[in-house]
Short mmCIF file of C-alpha atoms (C1' of nucleotides) in Angstrom, two decimals:
data_model
loop_
_atom_site.label_atom_id
_atom_site.label_comp_id
_atom_site.label_asym_id
_atom_site.label_seq_id
_atom_site.Cartn_x
_atom_site.Cartn_y
_atom_site.Cartn_z
CA UNK Z 776 -30.25 -5.28 -10.32
CA UNK Z 777 -33.03 -6.13 -8.09
CA UNK Z 778 -32.19 -8.50 -5.07
CA UNK Z 779 -33.53 -11.79 -5.17
CA UNK Z 780 -36.58 -12.38 -2.92
CA UNK Z 781 -36.18 -15.87 -1.67
CA UNK Z 782 -34.85 -16.21 1.89
CA UNK Z 783 -31.28 -16.53 2.26
CA UNK Z 784 -29.53 -17.89 5.48
CA UNK Z 785 -25.83 -17.79 6.35
CA UNK Z 786 -26.39 -20.68 8.75
CA UNK Z 787 -26.90 -22.94 5.61
CA UNK Z 788 -24.19 -21.25 3.48
CA UNK Z 789 -21.05 -23.40 2.88
CA UNK Z 790 -19.10 -20.17 2.61
CA UNK Z 791 -19.98 -19.44 6.42
CA UNK Z 792 -16.64 -20.00 7.58
CA UNK Z 793 -15.14 -17.51 5.26
CA UNK Z 794 -17.40 -14.52 5.91
CA UNK Z 795 -18.86 -15.19 9.15
CA UNK Z 796 -17.60 -15.56 12.62
CA UNK Z 797 -17.21 -18.88 14.15
CA UNK Z 798 -18.15 -20.30 17.43
CA UNK Z 799 -21.44 -18.65 18.10
CA UNK Z 800 -24.46 -20.29 19.77
CA UNK Z 801 -27.70 -21.27 17.96
CA UNK Z 802 -29.30 -18.17 19.20
CA UNK Z 803 -26.79 -15.82 17.79
CA UNK Z 804 -26.60 -17.75 14.62
CA UNK Z 805 -30.61 -17.05 13.97
CA UNK Z 806 -29.87 -13.35 14.55
CA UNK Z 807 -27.06 -13.33 11.84
CA UNK Z 808 -29.40 -14.99 9.37
CA UNK Z 809 -31.17 -11.51 9.28
CA UNK Z 810 -27.95 -9.96 8.11
CA UNK Z 811 -28.24 -10.53 4.59
CA UNK Z 812 -30.96 -8.34 3.11
CA UNK Z 813 -30.75 -10.05 -0.33
CA UNK Z 814 -28.53 -11.03 -2.98
CA UNK Z 815 -27.50 -9.63 -6.44
CA UNK Z 816 -26.28 -11.30 -9.51
CA UNK Z 817 -23.72 -9.56 -11.88
CA UNK Z 818 -22.63 -10.37 -15.31
CA UNK Z 819 -18.92 -10.21 -16.34
CA UNK Z 820 -18.13 -6.45 -16.44
CA UNK Z 821 -20.94 -5.32 -14.26
CA UNK Z 822 -20.13 -2.75 -11.67
CA UNK Z 823 -21.19 -3.69 -8.10
CA UNK Z 824 -20.39 -0.19 -6.74
CA UNK Z 825 -18.50 2.88 -8.10
CA UNK Z 826 -16.45 5.76 -7.00
CA UNK Z 827 -18.69 8.28 -5.30
CA UNK Z 828 -21.68 5.89 -5.13
CA UNK Z 829 -23.33 6.35 -1.83
CA UNK Z 830 -22.18 3.71 0.86
CA UNK Z 831 -25.06 1.48 2.27
CA UNK Z 832 -23.99 -2.13 2.49
CA UNK Z 833 -20.90 -4.31 2.56
CA UNK Z 834 -21.00 -7.36 0.01
CA UNK Z 835 -19.92 -10.82 0.60
CA UNK Z 836 -19.09 -12.67 -2.59
CA UNK Z 837 -20.95 -15.88 -3.12
CA UNK Z 838 -19.59 -16.84 -6.51
CA UNK Z 839 -17.38 -15.08 -9.19
CA UNK Z 840 -14.29 -12.82 -8.84
CA UNK Z 841 -14.07 -9.08 -8.60
CA UNK Z 842 -11.34 -6.50 -8.97
CA UNK Z 843 -11.44 -3.14 -6.95
CA UNK Z 844 -9.82 -0.01 -8.53
CA UNK Z 845 -8.99 3.36 -7.38
CA UNK Z 846 -8.70 6.26 -9.74
CA UNK Z 847 -6.99 9.61 -10.13
CA UNK Z 848 -8.57 12.77 -11.27
CA UNK Z 849 -6.93 12.50 -14.68
CA UNK Z 850 -8.57 9.14 -15.33
CA UNK Z 851 -5.68 6.64 -14.62
CA UNK Z 852 -7.02 3.59 -12.77
CA UNK Z 853 -5.28 1.14 -10.55
CA UNK Z 854 -6.24 -2.29 -9.41
CA UNK Z 855 -6.01 -2.47 -5.67
CA UNK Z 856 -7.17 -6.14 -5.18
CA UNK Z 857 -8.83 -9.15 -6.70
CA UNK Z 858 -11.61 -10.62 -4.58
CA UNK Z 859 -13.09 -14.07 -4.61
CA UNK Z 860 -15.78 -16.15 -2.73
CA UNK Z 861 -16.16 -15.55 0.91
CA UNK Z 862 -14.36 -12.01 0.82
CA UNK Z 863 -15.93 -8.87 1.77
CA UNK Z 864 -16.06 -5.86 -0.27
CA UNK Z 865 -17.10 -2.13 0.44
CA UNK Z 866 -15.03 -1.56 3.57
CA UNK Z 867 -13.57 1.58 1.81
CA UNK Z 868 -17.02 3.21 2.08
CA UNK Z 869 -17.49 3.33 5.85
CA UNK Z 870 -15.30 6.25 6.52
CA UNK Z 871 -16.98 8.70 4.40
CA UNK Z 872 -20.73 7.44 3.52
CA UNK Z 873 -19.69 7.07 -0.21
CA UNK Z 874 -17.38 4.60 -1.89
CA UNK Z 875 -14.03 5.51 -2.75
CA UNK Z 876 -13.12 2.67 -5.27
CA UNK Z 877 -14.77 0.70 -7.97
CA UNK Z 878 -15.79 -2.84 -7.69
CA UNK Z 879 -16.14 -4.79 -11.00
CA UNK Z 880 -17.24 -8.23 -11.61
CA UNK Z 881 -14.70 -10.25 -13.72
CA UNK Z 882 -17.03 -13.11 -14.45
CA UNK Z 883 -20.67 -13.86 -13.63
CA UNK Z 884 -20.85 -13.49 -10.02
CA UNK Z 885 -23.21 -13.33 -7.12
CA UNK Z 886 -23.06 -11.40 -3.87
CA UNK Z 887 -24.78 -11.10 -0.50
CA UNK Z 888 -26.04 -7.67 0.36
CA UNK Z 889 -25.42 -6.70 3.99
CA UNK Z 890 -26.74 -3.24 5.00
CA UNK Z 891 -24.04 -1.74 7.25
CA UNK Z 892 -26.53 0.06 9.48
CA UNK Z 893 -27.94 -3.54 10.14
CA UNK Z 894 -24.38 -4.73 10.78
CA UNK Z 895 -23.72 -1.99 13.31
CA UNK Z 896 -26.98 -2.62 15.06
CA UNK Z 897 -26.43 -6.33 15.32
CA UNK Z 898 -22.90 -5.89 16.44
CA UNK Z 899 -24.11 -4.03 19.64
CA UNK Z 900 -25.92 -7.33 20.41
CA UNK Z 901 -23.57 -9.98 19.17
CA UNK Z 902 -19.96 -9.70 20.59
CA UNK Z 903 -18.66 -12.15 18.09
CA UNK Z 904 -19.96 -10.22 15.24
CA UNK Z 905 -18.47 -7.05 16.39
CA UNK Z 906 -15.19 -8.70 16.93
CA UNK Z 907 -15.54 -10.14 13.48
CA UNK Z 908 -16.17 -6.94 11.83
CA UNK Z 909 -13.07 -5.58 13.52
CA UNK Z 910 -11.04 -8.42 12.15
CA UNK Z 911 -12.22 -8.15 8.54
CA UNK Z 912 -11.18 -4.56 8.64
CA UNK Z 913 -7.86 -5.26 10.30
CA UNK Z 914 -7.17 -8.08 7.94
CA UNK Z 915 -7.75 -5.79 4.90
CA UNK Z 916 -5.14 -3.34 6.44
CA UNK Z 917 -2.75 -6.01 6.99
CA UNK Z 918 -3.15 -7.28 3.23
CA UNK Z 919 -2.64 -3.95 2.05
CA UNK Z 920 0.60 -3.63 4.07
CA UNK Z 921 1.75 -6.66 2.03
CA UNK Z 922 0.85 -5.10 -1.33
CA UNK Z 923 2.71 -1.97 -0.31
CA UNK Z 924 5.78 -4.24 0.55
CA UNK Z 925 5.37 -5.76 -2.91
CA UNK Z 926 4.96 -2.50 -4.80
CA UNK Z 927 7.84 -0.77 -2.79
CA UNK Z 928 10.59 -3.14 -2.87
CA UNK Z 929 9.92 -6.11 -5.23
CA UNK Z 930 11.17 -6.49 -8.85
CA UNK Z 931 8.96 -7.92 -11.59
CA UNK Z 932 9.69 -11.49 -11.28
CA UNK Z 933 9.21 -11.44 -7.46
CA UNK Z 934 5.89 -9.53 -7.83
CA UNK Z 935 4.41 -11.94 -10.13
CA UNK Z 936 5.69 -14.94 -8.38
CA UNK Z 937 4.15 -13.69 -5.03
CA UNK Z 938 0.93 -12.82 -6.98
CA UNK Z 939 0.56 -16.33 -8.54
CA UNK Z 940 1.23 -17.98 -5.14
CA UNK Z 941 -1.21 -15.74 -3.22
CA UNK Z 942 -3.75 -16.47 -5.87
CA UNK Z 943 -3.38 -20.35 -5.74
CA UNK Z 944 -3.23 -20.37 -1.99
CA UNK Z 945 -6.54 -18.59 -1.83
CA UNK Z 946 -8.02 -20.79 -4.34
CA UNK Z 947 -6.73 -23.74 -2.54
CA UNK Z 948 -8.44 -22.61 0.59
CA UNK Z 949 -11.62 -22.80 -1.26
CA UNK Z 950 -11.19 -26.24 -2.41
CA UNK Z 951 -9.75 -25.70 -5.84
CA UNK Z 952 -6.25 -27.03 -7.10
CA UNK Z 953 -3.53 -25.30 -5.79
CA UNK Z 954 -1.53 -26.03 -8.92
CA UNK Z 955 -4.12 -25.23 -11.71
CA UNK Z 956 -5.35 -21.58 -12.05
CA UNK Z 957 -7.67 -19.96 -14.59
CA UNK Z 958 -6.96 -16.38 -14.65
CA UNK Z 959 -10.04 -14.28 -14.50
CA UNK Z 960 -8.22 -11.03 -15.26
CA UNK Z 961 -6.25 -9.74 -18.10
CA UNK Z 962 -2.47 -9.32 -18.17
CA UNK Z 963 -3.15 -5.37 -17.91
CA UNK Z 964 -5.23 -5.85 -14.76
CA UNK Z 965 -2.56 -8.18 -13.43
CA UNK Z 966 0.00 -5.27 -14.37
CA UNK Z 967 -2.12 -2.51 -12.76
CA UNK Z 968 -2.28 -4.43 -9.65
CA UNK Z 969 1.49 -5.36 -9.49
CA UNK Z 970 2.75 -1.74 -10.67
CA UNK Z 971 3.88 -3.09 -13.95
CA UNK Z 972 3.04 -2.81 -17.66
CA UNK Z 973 1.14 -5.64 -19.27
CA UNK Z 974 4.01 -6.28 -21.58
CA UNK Z 975 6.23 -6.88 -18.57
CA UNK Z 976 3.66 -9.11 -17.19
CA UNK Z 977 3.58 -11.05 -20.36
CA UNK Z 978 7.32 -11.33 -20.54
CA UNK Z 979 7.70 -12.44 -17.06
CA UNK Z 980 5.20 -15.25 -17.62
CA UNK Z 981 7.16 -16.26 -20.55
CA UNK Z 982 10.41 -16.24 -18.58
CA UNK Z 983 8.73 -18.47 -15.87
CA UNK Z 984 7.71 -20.95 -18.58
CA UNK Z 985 11.34 -20.97 -19.93
CA UNK Z 986 12.68 -21.52 -16.54
CA UNK Z 987 10.28 -24.50 -15.95
CA UNK Z 988 8.43 -22.75 -13.13
CA UNK Z 989 4.85 -22.66 -14.67
CA UNK Z 990 3.15 -23.65 -17.78
CA UNK Z 991 0.89 -20.97 -19.52
CA UNK Z 992 -1.75 -21.31 -22.13
CA UNK Z 993 -3.42 -17.80 -22.16
CA UNK Z 994 -5.44 -17.67 -18.95
CA UNK Z 995 -4.82 -21.30 -17.94
CA UNK Z 996 -1.54 -21.49 -15.69
CA UNK Z 997 -0.30 -24.42 -14.14
CA UNK Z 998 2.26 -24.26 -11.35
CA UNK Z 999 5.04 -26.69 -12.01
CA UNK Z 1000 7.56 -25.78 -9.37
CA UNK Z 1001 5.88 -24.11 -6.40
CA UNK Z 1002 8.88 -24.26 -4.17
CA UNK Z 1003 11.19 -22.31 -6.67
CA UNK Z 1004 8.35 -19.79 -7.38
CA UNK Z 1005 8.20 -19.11 -3.50
CA UNK Z 1006 12.01 -18.56 -3.39
CA UNK Z 1007 11.47 -15.96 -6.15
CA UNK Z 1008 8.62 -14.48 -4.04
CA UNK Z 1009 10.68 -14.05 -0.94
CA UNK Z 1010 13.56 -12.03 -2.43
CA UNK Z 1011 17.11 -12.77 -1.08
CA UNK Z 1012 18.86 -9.83 -2.56
CA UNK Z 1013 19.63 -6.82 -0.54
CA UNK Z 1014 18.30 -3.85 -2.36
CA UNK O 581 7.92 1.89 30.07
CA UNK O 582 5.45 2.41 33.04
CA UNK O 583 2.20 4.24 32.21
CA UNK O 584 1.64 7.29 34.09
CA UNK O 585 -0.52 7.32 37.09
CA UNK O 586 -2.30 10.60 36.88
CA UNK O 587 -5.73 10.73 35.45
CA UNK O 588 -6.22 11.42 31.90
CA UNK O 589 -9.36 12.73 30.30
CA UNK O 590 -10.25 12.79 26.49
CA UNK O 591 -12.92 15.32 27.44
CA UNK O 592 -10.14 18.01 28.16
CA UNK O 593 -7.86 16.87 25.47
CA UNK O 594 -7.23 19.49 22.77
CA UNK O 595 -6.71 16.58 20.21
CA UNK O 596 -10.14 15.18 20.97
CA UNK O 597 -11.55 16.02 17.59
CA UNK O 598 -8.68 14.22 15.98
CA UNK O 599 -8.96 10.81 17.71
CA UNK O 600 -12.47 10.79 19.25
CA UNK O 601 -15.95 10.70 17.81
CA UNK O 602 -17.79 14.05 17.81
CA UNK O 603 -21.35 15.06 18.81
CA UNK O 604 -21.54 12.77 21.83
CA UNK O 605 -23.73 13.84 24.86
CA UNK O 606 -22.24 14.48 28.33
CA UNK O 607 -22.95 10.96 29.46
CA UNK O 608 -21.34 9.33 26.81
CA UNK O 609 -18.24 11.60 27.14
CA UNK O 610 -17.87 10.67 30.68
CA UNK O 611 -17.72 6.89 29.82
CA UNK O 612 -15.28 7.57 26.95
CA UNK O 613 -12.91 9.24 29.58
CA UNK O 614 -12.31 5.73 30.89
CA UNK O 615 -11.03 4.46 27.49
CA UNK O 616 -7.51 5.68 28.04
CA UNK O 617 -5.80 3.34 30.40
CA UNK O 618 -2.73 5.34 30.66
CA UNK O 619 0.18 7.09 28.83
CA UNK O 620 3.60 6.27 27.64
CA UNK O 621 6.45 8.38 26.88
CA UNK O 622 9.00 7.35 24.29
CA UNK O 623 12.36 8.68 23.34
CA UNK O 624 13.50 9.11 19.80
CA UNK O 625 14.29 5.62 18.45
CA UNK O 626 12.08 3.80 20.86
CA UNK O 627 9.74 0.87 19.67
CA UNK O 628 6.14 1.26 20.73
CA UNK O 629 5.47 -2.22 19.56
CA UNK O 630 7.26 -4.58 17.30
CA UNK O 631 6.40 -7.36 14.80
CA UNK O 632 5.06 -10.37 16.65
CA UNK O 633 4.27 -8.55 19.88
CA UNK O 634 0.95 -9.48 21.58
CA UNK O 635 -1.82 -7.11 20.60
CA UNK O 636 -3.62 -5.56 23.47
CA UNK O 637 -4.11 -1.99 22.86
CA UNK O 638 -4.58 0.71 20.27
CA UNK O 639 -2.30 3.86 20.79
CA UNK O 640 -3.31 7.42 20.13
CA UNK O 641 -0.43 9.72 19.62
CA UNK O 642 -0.32 12.87 21.75
CA UNK O 643 2.91 14.15 20.79
CA UNK O 644 5.75 13.31 18.45
CA UNK O 645 5.91 11.40 15.14
CA UNK O 646 6.20 7.79 14.41
CA UNK O 647 6.96 5.50 11.42
CA UNK O 648 5.35 1.94 10.98
CA UNK O 649 7.36 -0.68 9.22
CA UNK O 650 6.71 -4.21 7.87
CA UNK O 651 9.48 -6.49 7.19
CA UNK O 652 10.15 -9.70 5.25
CA UNK O 653 11.79 -12.75 6.35
CA UNK O 654 15.04 -11.89 4.72
CA UNK O 655 15.34 -8.84 7.09
CA UNK O 656 14.13 -5.94 4.44
CA UNK O 657 12.19 -3.42 5.92
CA UNK O 658 9.60 -1.05 4.48
CA UNK O 659 8.06 1.97 5.98
CA UNK O 660 4.16 1.88 5.48
CA UNK O 661 3.45 5.22 7.14
CA UNK O 662 4.21 8.10 9.11
CA UNK O 663 1.87 8.97 12.06
CA UNK O 664 1.48 12.09 14.01
CA UNK O 665 -0.54 13.74 16.70
CA UNK O 666 -4.18 12.45 16.99
CA UNK O 667 -3.67 9.45 14.73
CA UNK O 668 -4.24 5.95 15.90
CA UNK O 669 -1.81 3.23 15.70
CA UNK O 670 -2.08 -0.60 16.15
CA UNK O 671 -4.97 -1.54 13.99
CA UNK O 672 -2.73 -4.17 12.24
CA UNK O 673 -2.85 -6.14 15.37
CA UNK O 674 -6.52 -6.73 15.60
CA UNK O 675 -6.90 -9.50 13.14
CA UNK O 676 -4.42 -11.96 14.69
CA UNK O 677 -4.00 -11.11 18.34
CA UNK O 678 -0.32 -9.91 17.46
CA UNK O 679 1.18 -7.05 15.84
CA UNK O 680 2.28 -7.48 12.19
CA UNK O 681 4.22 -4.34 11.92
CA UNK O 682 6.68 -2.14 13.99
CA UNK O 683 5.89 1.27 15.30
CA UNK O 684 8.96 3.39 16.00
CA UNK O 685 9.28 6.87 17.51
CA UNK O 686 10.98 9.29 15.27
CA UNK O 687 11.29 11.99 18.04
CA UNK O 688 10.40 12.05 21.61
CA UNK O 689 6.88 11.37 21.94
CA UNK O 690 3.81 10.35 24.10
CA UNK O 691 0.97 8.12 23.32
CA UNK O 692 -2.43 7.21 24.92
CA UNK O 693 -2.88 3.60 25.74
CA UNK O 694 -6.48 2.33 24.97
CA UNK O 695 -6.90 -1.37 25.64
CA UNK O 696 -8.82 -2.95 22.80
CA UNK O 697 -11.08 -5.20 24.95
CA UNK O 698 -12.16 -1.99 26.60
CA UNK O 699 -12.90 -0.26 23.31
CA UNK O 700 -15.04 -3.16 22.22
CA UNK O 701 -16.92 -3.35 25.44
CA UNK O 702 -17.71 0.31 25.44
CA UNK O 703 -18.45 0.09 21.73
CA UNK O 704 -21.45 -2.08 22.48
CA UNK O 705 -22.85 0.72 24.70
CA UNK O 706 -21.93 3.75 22.73
CA UNK O 707 -23.03 3.70 19.13
CA UNK O 708 -20.94 6.84 18.37
CA UNK O 709 -17.77 4.93 19.54
CA UNK O 710 -18.62 1.98 17.43
CA UNK O 711 -19.20 3.99 14.36
CA UNK O 712 -16.15 5.86 15.14
CA UNK O 713 -13.78 2.73 15.41
CA UNK O 714 -15.26 1.63 12.19
CA UNK O 715 -14.44 4.85 10.46
CA UNK O 716 -10.88 4.87 11.80
CA UNK O 717 -10.22 1.47 10.35
CA UNK O 718 -11.99 2.26 7.15
CA UNK O 719 -9.89 5.49 6.70
CA UNK O 720 -6.71 3.57 7.23
CA UNK O 721 -7.81 1.17 4.22
CA UNK O 722 -8.57 4.12 2.19
CA UNK O 723 -5.14 5.81 3.08
CA UNK O 724 -3.35 2.72 1.89
CA UNK O 725 -5.29 2.60 -1.35
CA UNK O 726 -3.66 6.07 -2.06
CA UNK O 727 -0.34 4.61 -1.27
CA UNK O 728 -0.76 1.70 -3.67
CA UNK O 729 -1.70 4.35 -6.31
CA UNK O 730 1.38 6.24 -5.48
CA UNK O 731 3.61 3.17 -5.50
CA UNK O 732 2.06 1.50 -8.51
CA UNK O 733 1.89 4.32 -10.91
CA UNK O 734 3.75 7.39 -10.08
CA UNK O 735 7.23 8.43 -10.95
CA UNK O 736 9.74 9.75 -8.53
CA UNK O 737 8.79 13.54 -8.64
CA UNK O 738 5.17 12.69 -8.27
CA UNK O 739 5.60 10.56 -5.33
CA UNK O 740 7.76 12.94 -3.44
CA UNK O 741 5.54 15.76 -4.36
CA UNK O 742 2.32 14.05 -3.09
CA UNK O 743 4.34 13.08 -0.02
CA UNK O 744 5.25 16.56 0.78
CA UNK O 745 1.83 18.02 0.38
CA UNK O 746 0.28 15.20 2.28
CA UNK O 747 2.57 16.00 5.18
CA UNK O 748 2.25 19.83 5.08
CA UNK O 749 -1.68 19.18 4.95
CA UNK O 750 -1.70 17.00 7.83
CA UNK O 751 0.52 19.51 9.77
CA UNK O 752 -1.59 22.28 8.83
CA UNK O 753 -4.67 20.53 10.16
CA UNK O 754 -2.85 20.33 13.49
CA UNK O 755 -2.17 24.12 13.54
CA UNK O 756 1.29 24.15 12.13
CA UNK O 757 2.47 26.13 8.96
CA UNK O 758 1.47 24.64 5.74
CA UNK O 759 4.55 25.93 4.04
CA UNK O 760 7.44 25.16 6.66
CA UNK O 761 8.22 21.64 7.62
CA UNK O 762 10.84 19.95 9.75
CA UNK O 763 11.20 16.42 8.55
CA UNK O 764 11.40 14.05 11.30
CA UNK O 765 12.53 11.15 9.12
CA UNK O 766 15.55 10.53 7.10
CA UNK O 767 15.86 10.59 3.29
CA UNK O 768 16.28 6.73 3.57
CA UNK O 769 12.92 6.42 5.56
CA UNK O 770 11.12 8.80 3.00
CA UNK O 771 12.63 6.49 0.11
CA UNK O 772 11.38 3.28 1.84
CA UNK O 773 7.95 4.74 2.23
CA UNK O 774 7.90 5.96 -1.39
CA UNK O 775 9.37 2.78 -3.03
CA UNK O 776 12.50 4.81 -3.95
CA UNK O 777 16.34 4.86 -3.03
CA UNK O 778 17.56 7.60 -0.50
CA UNK O 779 19.73 8.99 -3.40
CA UNK O 780 16.84 9.32 -5.60
CA UNK O 781 15.01 11.24 -2.81
CA UNK O 782 17.90 13.47 -2.44
CA UNK O 783 18.16 14.11 -6.07
CA UNK O 784 14.62 14.78 -6.39
CA UNK O 785 14.58 17.22 -3.59
CA UNK O 786 17.52 19.10 -5.42
CA UNK O 787 15.46 19.20 -8.53
CA UNK O 788 12.57 20.81 -6.75
CA UNK O 789 14.90 23.28 -5.32
CA UNK O 790 16.32 23.93 -8.85
CA UNK O 791 12.81 24.38 -10.23
CA UNK O 792 12.15 26.85 -7.47
CA UNK O 793 9.24 24.62 -5.86
CA UNK O 794 10.89 24.26 -2.48
CA UNK O 795 13.82 25.29 -0.41
CA UNK O 796 15.77 22.67 1.35
CA UNK O 797 18.24 22.83 4.34
CA UNK O 798 18.69 19.32 5.40
CA UNK O 799 15.49 18.51 7.55
CA UNK O 800 14.00 21.87 7.07
CA UNK O 801 11.68 22.33 3.92
CA UNK O 802 9.88 25.35 2.88
CA UNK O 803 7.11 25.05 0.38
CA UNK O 804 7.54 27.90 -2.31
CA UNK O 805 5.16 26.90 -4.98
CA UNK O 806 2.41 24.67 -3.61
CA UNK O 807 0.27 25.01 -6.68
CA UNK O 808 2.96 23.61 -9.03
CA UNK O 809 3.86 20.93 -6.61
CA UNK O 810 0.31 19.92 -6.63
CA UNK O 811 0.28 19.63 -10.42
CA UNK O 812 3.15 17.31 -10.07
CA UNK O 813 1.36 15.27 -7.40
CA UNK O 814 -1.63 14.70 -9.82
CA UNK O 815 0.24 13.32 -12.85
CA UNK O 816 -1.15 14.37 -16.23
CA UNK O 817 0.82 11.89 -18.19
CA UNK O 818 -1.03 8.65 -19.49
CA UNK O 819 1.13 5.76 -18.54
"C1'" DC U 852 -17.14 -16.19 -39.71
"C1'" DG U 853 -15.47 -11.86 -39.03
"C1'" DA U 854 -14.37 -8.11 -35.70
"C1'" DC U 855 -12.44 -7.02 -31.58
"C1'" DA U 856 -10.07 -7.72 -27.39
"C1'" DC U 857 -6.03 -9.82 -25.53
"C1'" DC U 858 -1.45 -11.60 -25.71
"C1'" DT U 859 3.35 -12.20 -27.31
"C1'" DT U 860 7.70 -10.60 -28.79
"C1'" DG U 861 11.33 -7.41 -30.40
"C1'" DA U 862 13.95 -3.18 -30.31
"C1'" DA U 863 15.10 1.38 -28.55
"C1'" DG U 864 14.93 4.40 -24.70
"C1'" DA U 865 14.22 6.48 -20.06
"C1'" DG U 866 14.02 6.46 -15.15
"C1'" DG U 867 15.82 4.84 -11.19
"C1'" DT U 868 19.41 2.10 -8.87
"C1'" DT U 869 24.07 1.01 -7.60
"C1'" DC U 870 28.44 2.17 -6.46
"C1'" DA U 871 31.47 5.69 -4.82
"C1'" DA U 872 33.34 9.82 -2.72
"C1'" DG U 873 33.08 13.69 -0.24
"C1'" DA U 874 30.40 17.33 2.56
"C1'" DA U 875 27.43 18.50 6.18
"C1'" DA U 876 24.94 17.74 10.59
"C1'" DT U 877 24.42 15.32 14.86
"C1'" DG U 878 25.68 13.32 18.94
"C1'" DT U 879 29.26 11.80 22.41
"C1'" DG U 880 32.86 11.82 25.63
"C1'" DG U 881 36.40 14.08 27.73
"C1'" DC J 248 32.28 23.40 25.44
"C1'" DC J 249 34.97 21.48 22.00
"C1'" DA J 250 37.00 17.59 19.23
"C1'" DC J 251 36.04 13.51 17.22
"C1'" DA J 252 33.13 9.69 15.54
"C1'" DT J 253 29.13 8.57 13.30
"C1'" DT J 254 25.24 9.28 10.84
"C1'" DT J 255 23.02 11.68 7.34
"C1'" DC J 256 22.92 13.84 2.96
"C1'" DT J 257 24.52 15.38 -1.77
"C1'" DT J 258 26.30 14.67 -6.25
"C1'" DG J 259 28.56 12.07 -10.19
"C1'" DA J 260 28.89 8.17 -13.57
"C1'" DA J 261 27.84 3.64 -15.17
"C1'" DC J 262 24.50 0.23 -15.36
"C1'" DC J 263 20.11 -2.21 -15.41
"C1'" DT J 264 15.38 -2.97 -15.17
"C1'" DC J 265 11.42 -1.77 -16.81
"C1'" DT J 266 8.68 0.99 -20.14
"C1'" DT J 267 7.49 2.58 -24.66
"C1'" DC J 268 6.63 1.97 -29.33
"C1'" DA J 269 5.47 -1.35 -32.79
"C1'" DA J 270 3.99 -5.35 -35.08
"C1'" DG J 271 2.01 -9.74 -35.45
"C1'" DG J 272 -0.46 -13.60 -33.60
"C1'" DT J 273 -4.14 -15.84 -30.74
"C1'" DG J 274 -8.63 -16.39 -28.93
"C1'" DT J 275 -13.38 -15.02 -28.17
"C1'" DC J 276 -17.89 -13.57 -28.98
"C1'" DG J 277 -21.80 -11.63 -31.43
#
DNA sequence: CGACACCTTGAAGAGGTTCAAGAAATGTGG
DNA sequence: CCACATTTCTTGAACCTCTTCAAGGTGTCG
């Protein structure tokens, strides 16, 4: 729970290009190193922030994977996204001073804590940071457009194919294999994100295996035919 | 196409509370009056901006209703939202310097044009504006979370009930009746937004009429039993 | 090593889609 | 201003995809 004491510096961080603006001069870089107030380690299952919690900071993921979920009054919960290293969480809290979703670690993880008041103050001095904050927010809006398209118009196979490709692409951008994935989430969490039941996710995985698109051993998935998977993910049918 | 010449001033606008920050001093207010570079009138069906168009400005709706849509390579299109007076469009363009969705007028309309470079410049001087821009972006993220929940876990009746209530609430906040609505969009557009076919939307409207929840005469809808409609919109079943 | 969570697979069923036809509005041109 | 063309909406019936319910298998963690 307690943020670590030792000094953290974005300028030395190998994830800098993922969370921070690029093309800044040395002077601005030094200012930016004050953005991160501390870090926090989480164990698998720990809640980074929950619905209704007061909003104070944005969080940049250093290591680990998270899920964000929203919930209805009756207790039903839905996954709205899976986040990995370099991605920013907590944007939902800006509008109303408290969080409107939950962020839960799917494996042991570490995040950088960036007090939002500090971000706003520094944005007034560093145009590149202001621009960056705007882009991070806009990117999340565009990402969610994609999810809406997926949920609103794709069938089960298309959804899962799109999901797997999105996952591998993001992992690849972080230096991991683009064909081998270890899923950090359950079938139920995948299903919740894709608007499907866990049984449907399982069955669809099995169908992909039958068709020679992927190999599945529980959480370990290997992409065998990325091209055909890609064709599935961009549906040709005219529903 | 050509923006109007006469001076526009947010400080005199009756929609100010909807699009602009509140609680600013007179000095800041005067600065803000320079934000709107002009206005643009659109006829029903006109495209305000389209996918791929260069991003330059955000747009605040003065009058009329819009739909925003995203499309896949194969030409399938999905409605991502319906916007009305006081709401801001174009946020999707910030991240990549070009728009990633389409905005189309569903009736004759007028928008205020706010060049984004200008917004960013002024944000560095006026903290309330910076904060406001952040909130507008965050609000859109939270709104889309709600749509994801709707698309991912609700059944047809629940979706349409939630849609109608959302619509009437927003209209009510703008001084219109909360029980009488004239829909500006077709059944097909509603269905696209809700992840349903137009026939399903039509049938569900008919069912609501049978059940005495609403009255429907083509585009004219009257809410008869808002409470039961609200119960439908927050599903009690445990899927 | 045992308990628990997670995953797979089958069979039956429901909700929504598809295809089709006709009715009601809307808009357009004479 | 009216007649006609077009778009939009409604409704029915068959079909299909995904869900539900159920049972057994596999992996993981204390």
